[in-house]
Amino acid sequence: MTMDVSYVARNVSIPDRFRDYAQEKFSKIEQLSTRAQRLEIKVTQQSNHRHSAEKLTVELTVQGKGKVIRAEAQADDKFAAFDLAFGKLLERLRRLRDRQKDRHQKRVSVADATAVLPPVEPGQSLVEQAMANQAAQEHAEQDGQDEAPVRIRKKIFPARPVSVDDAVDAMELVGHDFYLFIDAASGQPSAVYRRKGWSYGVIILDADHPDAEVHEEDIDYRAAAV
């Protein structure tokens, strides 16, 4: 095992039996990603005040060579939550490996890379799509439970300027429907997101010209590399 593995526990203990169970599966990560350097396993227990049942969340994060791949799942048991999250992680690692192979043979099209991804509905904004996906996930995982109060989770990430193409790749690796980044070409805060028809969109905020008209143009994925 060459990866550095760390465990983070919140409101729950991590027994040796769980660590042994997880370690048996680490080799699958290295088979799919030879550049994986670090794996973080975070286990969180969240109590529901209205119900006796308690949900366990397992979040897996793989880092290596500038790439971050993340997967998360929830279940009543930490082992079940780990299996669900691990399955998602392996799928994202497979997709990354396949894209890297294709780049050595041929440049993969956006249509091929996103054929199995859910598109954004026509007329639906980025925020509306994110809210709809979150609501659907919470409904599936907490079916039958009362609605929880509205909460806002705030996360602050270090921002390293990247290209639009790299932002699209990073969005797919973390499994999100949108990705915030600093555009290396303009130096401005931006967001990429999925659109209908296996295509992507990018929004760039121009703070220097707040009264300017909206400007639109079409660009090709990895056009410079073809």
C-alpha positions as a Markdown table, in Angstrom:
| # | Residue | x | y | z |
|---|---|---|---|---|
| 1 | Met | 0.0 | 0.0 | 0.0 |
| 2 | Thr | 1.7 | 3.2 | -1.2 |
| 3 | Met | -1.1 | 5.7 | -0.4 |
| 4 | Asp | -1.2 | 7.7 | 2.8 |
| 5 | Val | -4.6 | 6.9 | 4.5 |
| 6 | Ser | -6.2 | 9.0 | 7.2 |
| 7 | Tyr | -9.4 | 8.6 | 9.1 |
| 8 | Val | -11.6 | 11.4 | 10.4 |
| 9 | Ala | -14.5 | 10.6 | 12.8 |
| 10 | Arg | -17.2 | 13.0 | 13.9 |
| 11 | Asn | -19.7 | 12.0 | 16.6 |
| 12 | Val | -18.8 | 8.3 | 16.0 |
| 13 | Ser | -15.9 | 5.9 | 16.8 |
| 14 | Ile | -14.1 | 4.0 | 14.0 |
| 15 | Pro | -13.3 | 0.5 | 15.2 |
| 16 | Asp | -10.4 | -1.6 | 14.0 |
| 17 | Arg | -12.9 | -3.9 | 12.2 |
| 18 | Phe | -14.0 | -1.0 | 10.0 |
| 19 | Arg | -10.4 | 0.0 | 9.2 |
| 20 | Asp | -9.6 | -3.6 | 8.3 |
| 21 | Tyr | -12.7 | -3.8 | 6.1 |
| 22 | Ala | -11.7 | -0.6 | 4.3 |
| 23 | Gln | -8.1 | -1.6 | 3.9 |
| 24 | Glu | -9.1 | -4.8 | 2.0 |
| 25 | Lys | -10.4 | -2.6 | -0.8 |
| 26 | Phe | -7.6 | -0.1 | -1.1 |
| 27 | Ser | -5.9 | -2.1 | -3.8 |
| 28 | Lys | -8.8 | -1.4 | -6.2 |
| 29 | Ile | -8.0 | 2.3 | -6.0 |
| 30 | Glu | -4.4 | 1.8 | -6.9 |
| 31 | Gln | -5.4 | -0.4 | -9.8 |
| 32 | Leu | -7.5 | 2.4 | -11.3 |
| 33 | Ser | -5.3 | 5.3 | -10.3 |
| 34 | Thr | -1.5 | 4.8 | -10.2 |
| 35 | Arg | -1.1 | 8.5 | -9.2 |
| 36 | Ala | -3.2 | 8.3 | -6.1 |
| 37 | Gln | -1.2 | 9.6 | -3.2 |
| 38 | Arg | -3.6 | 10.2 | -0.3 |
| 39 | Leu | -6.9 | 8.8 | 0.8 |
| 40 | Glu | -9.1 | 10.4 | 3.5 |
| 41 | Ile | -12.0 | 8.5 | 5.0 |
| 42 | Lys | -14.4 | 10.7 | 6.9 |
| 43 | Val | -17.2 | 9.1 | 8.9 |
| 44 | Thr | -19.9 | 11.4 | 10.4 |
| 45 | Gln | -22.9 | 10.5 | 12.5 |
| 46 | Gln | -25.9 | 12.9 | 12.4 |
| 47 | Ser | -28.6 | 12.5 | 14.9 |
| 48 | Asn | -32.2 | 13.2 | 13.9 |
| 49 | His | -34.0 | 14.8 | 16.8 |
| 50 | Arg | -37.4 | 13.6 | 15.7 |
| 51 | His | -36.5 | 10.0 | 15.1 |
| 52 | Ser | -34.5 | 7.4 | 16.9 |
| 53 | Ala | -32.7 | 6.4 | 13.8 |
| 54 | Glu | -29.3 | 7.9 | 13.1 |
| 55 | Lys | -27.7 | 8.4 | 9.7 |
| 56 | Leu | -24.0 | 7.7 | 9.1 |
| 57 | Thr | -22.2 | 9.5 | 6.3 |
| 58 | Val | -19.0 | 8.2 | 4.7 |
| 59 | Glu | -17.0 | 10.6 | 2.5 |
| 60 | Leu | -14.0 | 9.3 | 0.6 |
| 61 | Thr | -11.4 | 11.7 | -0.9 |
| 62 | Val | -8.5 | 10.6 | -3.1 |
| 63 | Gln | -5.7 | 13.2 | -3.9 |
| 64 | Gly | -2.8 | 12.8 | -6.3 |
| 65 | Lys | -0.9 | 14.8 | -8.9 |
| 66 | Gly | -3.3 | 17.8 | -8.7 |
| 67 | Lys | -6.4 | 15.7 | -9.0 |
| 68 | Val | -9.1 | 15.4 | -6.3 |
| 69 | Ile | -11.8 | 12.7 | -6.6 |
| 70 | Arg | -14.5 | 12.6 | -4.0 |
| 71 | Ala | -17.5 | 10.4 | -3.3 |
| 72 | Glu | -20.0 | 10.4 | -0.4 |
| 73 | Ala | -22.9 | 8.2 | 0.7 |
| 74 | Gln | -25.3 | 7.8 | 3.6 |
| 75 | Ala | -26.8 | 4.8 | 5.3 |
| 76 | Asp | -27.9 | 3.5 | 8.7 |
| 77 | Asp | -24.6 | 1.5 | 9.0 |
| 78 | Lys | -21.1 | 2.7 | 8.5 |
| 79 | Phe | -20.1 | -0.4 | 6.5 |
| 80 | Ala | -23.1 | 0.0 | 4.1 |
| 81 | Ala | -22.3 | 3.8 | 3.7 |
| 82 | Phe | -18.7 | 2.9 | 3.0 |
| 83 | Asp | -19.7 | 0.4 | 0.3 |
| 84 | Leu | -22.0 | 2.9 | -1.4 |
| 85 | Ala | -19.4 | 5.7 | -1.3 |
| 86 | Phe | -16.6 | 3.3 | -2.5 |
| 87 | Gly | -18.7 | 2.2 | -5.4 |
| 88 | Lys | -19.2 | 5.8 | -6.5 |
| 89 | Leu | -15.5 | 6.5 | -6.1 |
| 90 | Leu | -14.4 | 3.5 | -8.2 |
| 91 | Glu | -16.8 | 4.6 | -11.0 |
| 92 | Arg | -15.3 | 8.1 | -11.1 |
| 93 | Leu | -11.8 | 6.7 | -11.1 |
| 94 | Arg | -12.7 | 4.4 | -14.0 |
| 95 | Arg | -14.1 | 7.3 | -16.0 |
| 96 | Leu | -10.9 | 9.3 | -15.3 |
| 97 | Arg | -8.7 | 6.4 | -16.4 |
| 98 | Asp | -10.7 | 5.9 | -19.5 |
| 99 | Arg | -10.5 | 9.6 | -20.4 |
| 100 | Gln | -6.7 | 9.6 | -19.9 |
| 101 | Lys | -6.4 | 6.5 | -22.2 |
| 102 | Asp | -8.6 | 8.2 | -24.9 |
| 103 | Arg | -6.4 | 11.3 | -24.9 |
| 104 | His | -3.4 | 9.2 | -25.9 |
| 105 | Gln | -5.3 | 7.6 | -28.7 |
| 106 | Lys | -7.9 | 10.2 | -29.7 |
| 107 | Arg | -9.5 | 13.2 | -28.3 |
| 108 | Val | -12.7 | 12.2 | -26.6 |
| 109 | Ser | -15.8 | 14.3 | -27.5 |
| 110 | Val | -18.0 | 16.0 | -24.9 |
| 111 | Ala | -20.9 | 13.9 | -26.1 |
| 112 | Asp | -19.0 | 10.6 | -25.4 |
| 113 | Ala | -17.7 | 11.8 | -22.1 |
| 114 | Thr | -21.1 | 12.9 | -20.8 |
| 115 | Ala | -23.5 | 10.3 | -22.4 |
| 116 | Val | -24.6 | 9.0 | -19.0 |
| 117 | Leu | -24.9 | 12.3 | -17.2 |
| 118 | Pro | -28.2 | 13.9 | -16.4 |
| 119 | Pro | -28.7 | 17.1 | -18.4 |
| 120 | Val | -30.0 | 20.4 | -17.1 |
| 121 | Glu | -33.6 | 21.0 | -18.0 |
| 122 | Pro | -34.3 | 23.8 | -20.5 |
| 123 | Gly | -34.8 | 27.2 | -18.9 |
| 124 | Gln | -33.5 | 25.9 | -15.5 |
| 125 | Ser | -30.8 | 28.0 | -13.9 |
| 126 | Leu | -27.6 | 26.7 | -12.3 |
| 127 | Val | -28.8 | 27.3 | -8.8 |
| 128 | Glu | -32.3 | 25.7 | -9.5 |
| 129 | Gln | -30.6 | 22.6 | -10.9 |
| 130 | Ala | -28.3 | 22.3 | -7.9 |
| 131 | Met | -31.3 | 22.7 | -5.5 |
| 132 | Ala | -33.3 | 20.2 | -7.4 |
| 133 | Asn | -30.5 | 17.6 | -7.3 |
| 134 | Gln | -30.0 | 18.2 | -3.6 |
| 135 | Ala | -33.7 | 17.9 | -2.9 |
| 136 | Ala | -34.0 | 14.6 | -4.8 |
| 137 | Gln | -31.0 | 13.1 | -3.0 |
| 138 | Glu | -32.3 | 14.1 | 0.4 |
| 139 | His | -35.8 | 12.7 | -0.5 |
| 140 | Ala | -34.3 | 9.4 | -1.6 |
| 141 | Glu | -32.1 | 9.1 | 1.5 |
| 142 | Gln | -34.6 | 10.3 | 4.1 |
| 143 | Asp | -37.8 | 8.9 | 2.6 |
| 144 | Gly | -40.6 | 9.0 | 5.2 |
| 145 | Gln | -38.8 | 11.4 | 7.5 |
| 146 | Asp | -40.0 | 14.9 | 8.3 |
| 147 | Glu | -38.4 | 17.8 | 6.4 |
| 148 | Ala | -35.4 | 19.3 | 8.2 |
| 149 | Pro | -34.9 | 23.0 | 8.7 |
| 150 | Val | -33.3 | 24.9 | 5.9 |
| 151 | Arg | -29.5 | 24.9 | 6.3 |
| 152 | Ile | -26.7 | 26.4 | 4.4 |
| 153 | Arg | -23.3 | 24.7 | 4.4 |
| 154 | Lys | -20.4 | 27.0 | 3.7 |
| 155 | Lys | -17.1 | 25.7 | 2.4 |
| 156 | Ile | -14.1 | 27.8 | 1.5 |
| 157 | Phe | -11.5 | 26.3 | -1.0 |
| 158 | Pro | -8.2 | 27.6 | -2.0 |
| 159 | Ala | -8.5 | 28.9 | -5.6 |
| 160 | Arg | -5.8 | 28.1 | -8.2 |
| 161 | Pro | -6.5 | 29.5 | -11.7 |
| 162 | Val | -7.4 | 26.8 | -14.2 |
| 163 | Ser | -8.6 | 26.6 | -17.8 |
| 164 | Val | -12.3 | 26.0 | -18.6 |
| 165 | Asp | -11.5 | 22.5 | -19.9 |
| 166 | Asp | -9.7 | 21.6 | -16.6 |
| 167 | Ala | -12.7 | 23.0 | -14.6 |
| 168 | Val | -15.0 | 20.6 | -16.6 |
| 169 | Asp | -12.7 | 17.7 | -15.8 |
| 170 | Ala | -12.6 | 18.6 | -12.1 |
| 171 | Met | -16.4 | 18.9 | -12.0 |
| 172 | Glu | -16.8 | 15.4 | -13.3 |
| 173 | Leu | -14.2 | 14.0 | -10.8 |
| 174 | Val | -16.1 | 15.3 | -7.8 |
| 175 | Gly | -19.5 | 14.3 | -9.2 |
| 176 | His | -21.1 | 17.7 | -9.1 |
| 177 | Asp | -23.4 | 19.4 | -11.5 |
| 178 | Phe | -21.4 | 22.6 | -11.3 |
| 179 | Tyr | -17.9 | 23.7 | -10.4 |
| 180 | Leu | -16.6 | 27.1 | -9.2 |
| 181 | Phe | -13.1 | 28.2 | -10.3 |
| 182 | Ile | -10.9 | 31.1 | -11.3 |
| 183 | Asp | -10.6 | 31.3 | -15.1 |
| 184 | Ala | -6.9 | 31.2 | -15.9 |
| 185 | Ala | -7.5 | 33.2 | -19.1 |
| 186 | Ser | -9.4 | 36.1 | -17.6 |
| 187 | Gly | -8.5 | 35.8 | -13.9 |
| 188 | Gln | -12.2 | 36.2 | -13.1 |
| 189 | Pro | -14.5 | 34.0 | -10.9 |
| 190 | Ser | -16.4 | 31.5 | -13.0 |
| 191 | Ala | -18.6 | 28.4 | -12.9 |
| 192 | Val | -19.0 | 25.5 | -15.3 |
| 193 | Tyr | -22.2 | 23.5 | -15.3 |
| 194 | Arg | -24.0 | 20.8 | -17.3 |
| 195 | Arg | -26.5 | 21.8 | -20.0 |
| 196 | Lys | -28.9 | 19.9 | -22.1 |
| 197 | Gly | -27.7 | 17.7 | -25.0 |
| 198 | Trp | -24.4 | 16.5 | -23.4 |
| 199 | Ser | -22.9 | 20.0 | -23.4 |
| 200 | Tyr | -21.5 | 22.3 | -20.8 |
| 201 | Gly | -21.9 | 25.9 | -20.0 |
| 202 | Val | -19.6 | 28.4 | -18.3 |
| 203 | Ile | -20.5 | 31.6 | -16.5 |
| 204 | Ile | -17.9 | 34.3 | -16.0 |
| 205 | Leu | -18.4 | 37.2 | -13.6 |
| 206 | Asp | -16.9 | 40.5 | -14.8 |
| 207 | Ala | -16.6 | 42.8 | -11.8 |
| 208 | Asp | -14.7 | 45.4 | -13.8 |
| 209 | His | -17.6 | 46.1 | -16.1 |
| 210 | Pro | -20.8 | 45.6 | -14.1 |
| 211 | Asp | -22.9 | 47.6 | -16.6 |
| 212 | Ala | -21.7 | 45.7 | -19.7 |
| 213 | Glu | -24.1 | 43.6 | -21.8 |
| 214 | Val | -24.0 | 39.8 | -21.5 |
| 215 | His | -21.6 | 38.3 | -24.0 |
| 216 | Glu | -22.0 | 34.8 | -25.3 |
| 217 | Glu | -19.9 | 32.6 | -27.5 |
| 218 | Asp | -19.4 | 28.9 | -28.3 |
| 219 | Ile | -16.0 | 27.2 | -27.6 |
| 220 | Asp | -14.9 | 23.6 | -28.3 |
| 221 | Tyr | -13.7 | 21.3 | -25.5 |
| 222 | Arg | -9.9 | 20.8 | -25.7 |
| 223 | Ala | -9.9 | 22.5 | -29.1 |
| 224 | Ala | -6.3 | 23.6 | -28.7 |
| 225 | Ala | -5.2 | 20.0 | -28.1 |
| 226 | Val | -6.8 | 18.5 | -31.1 |
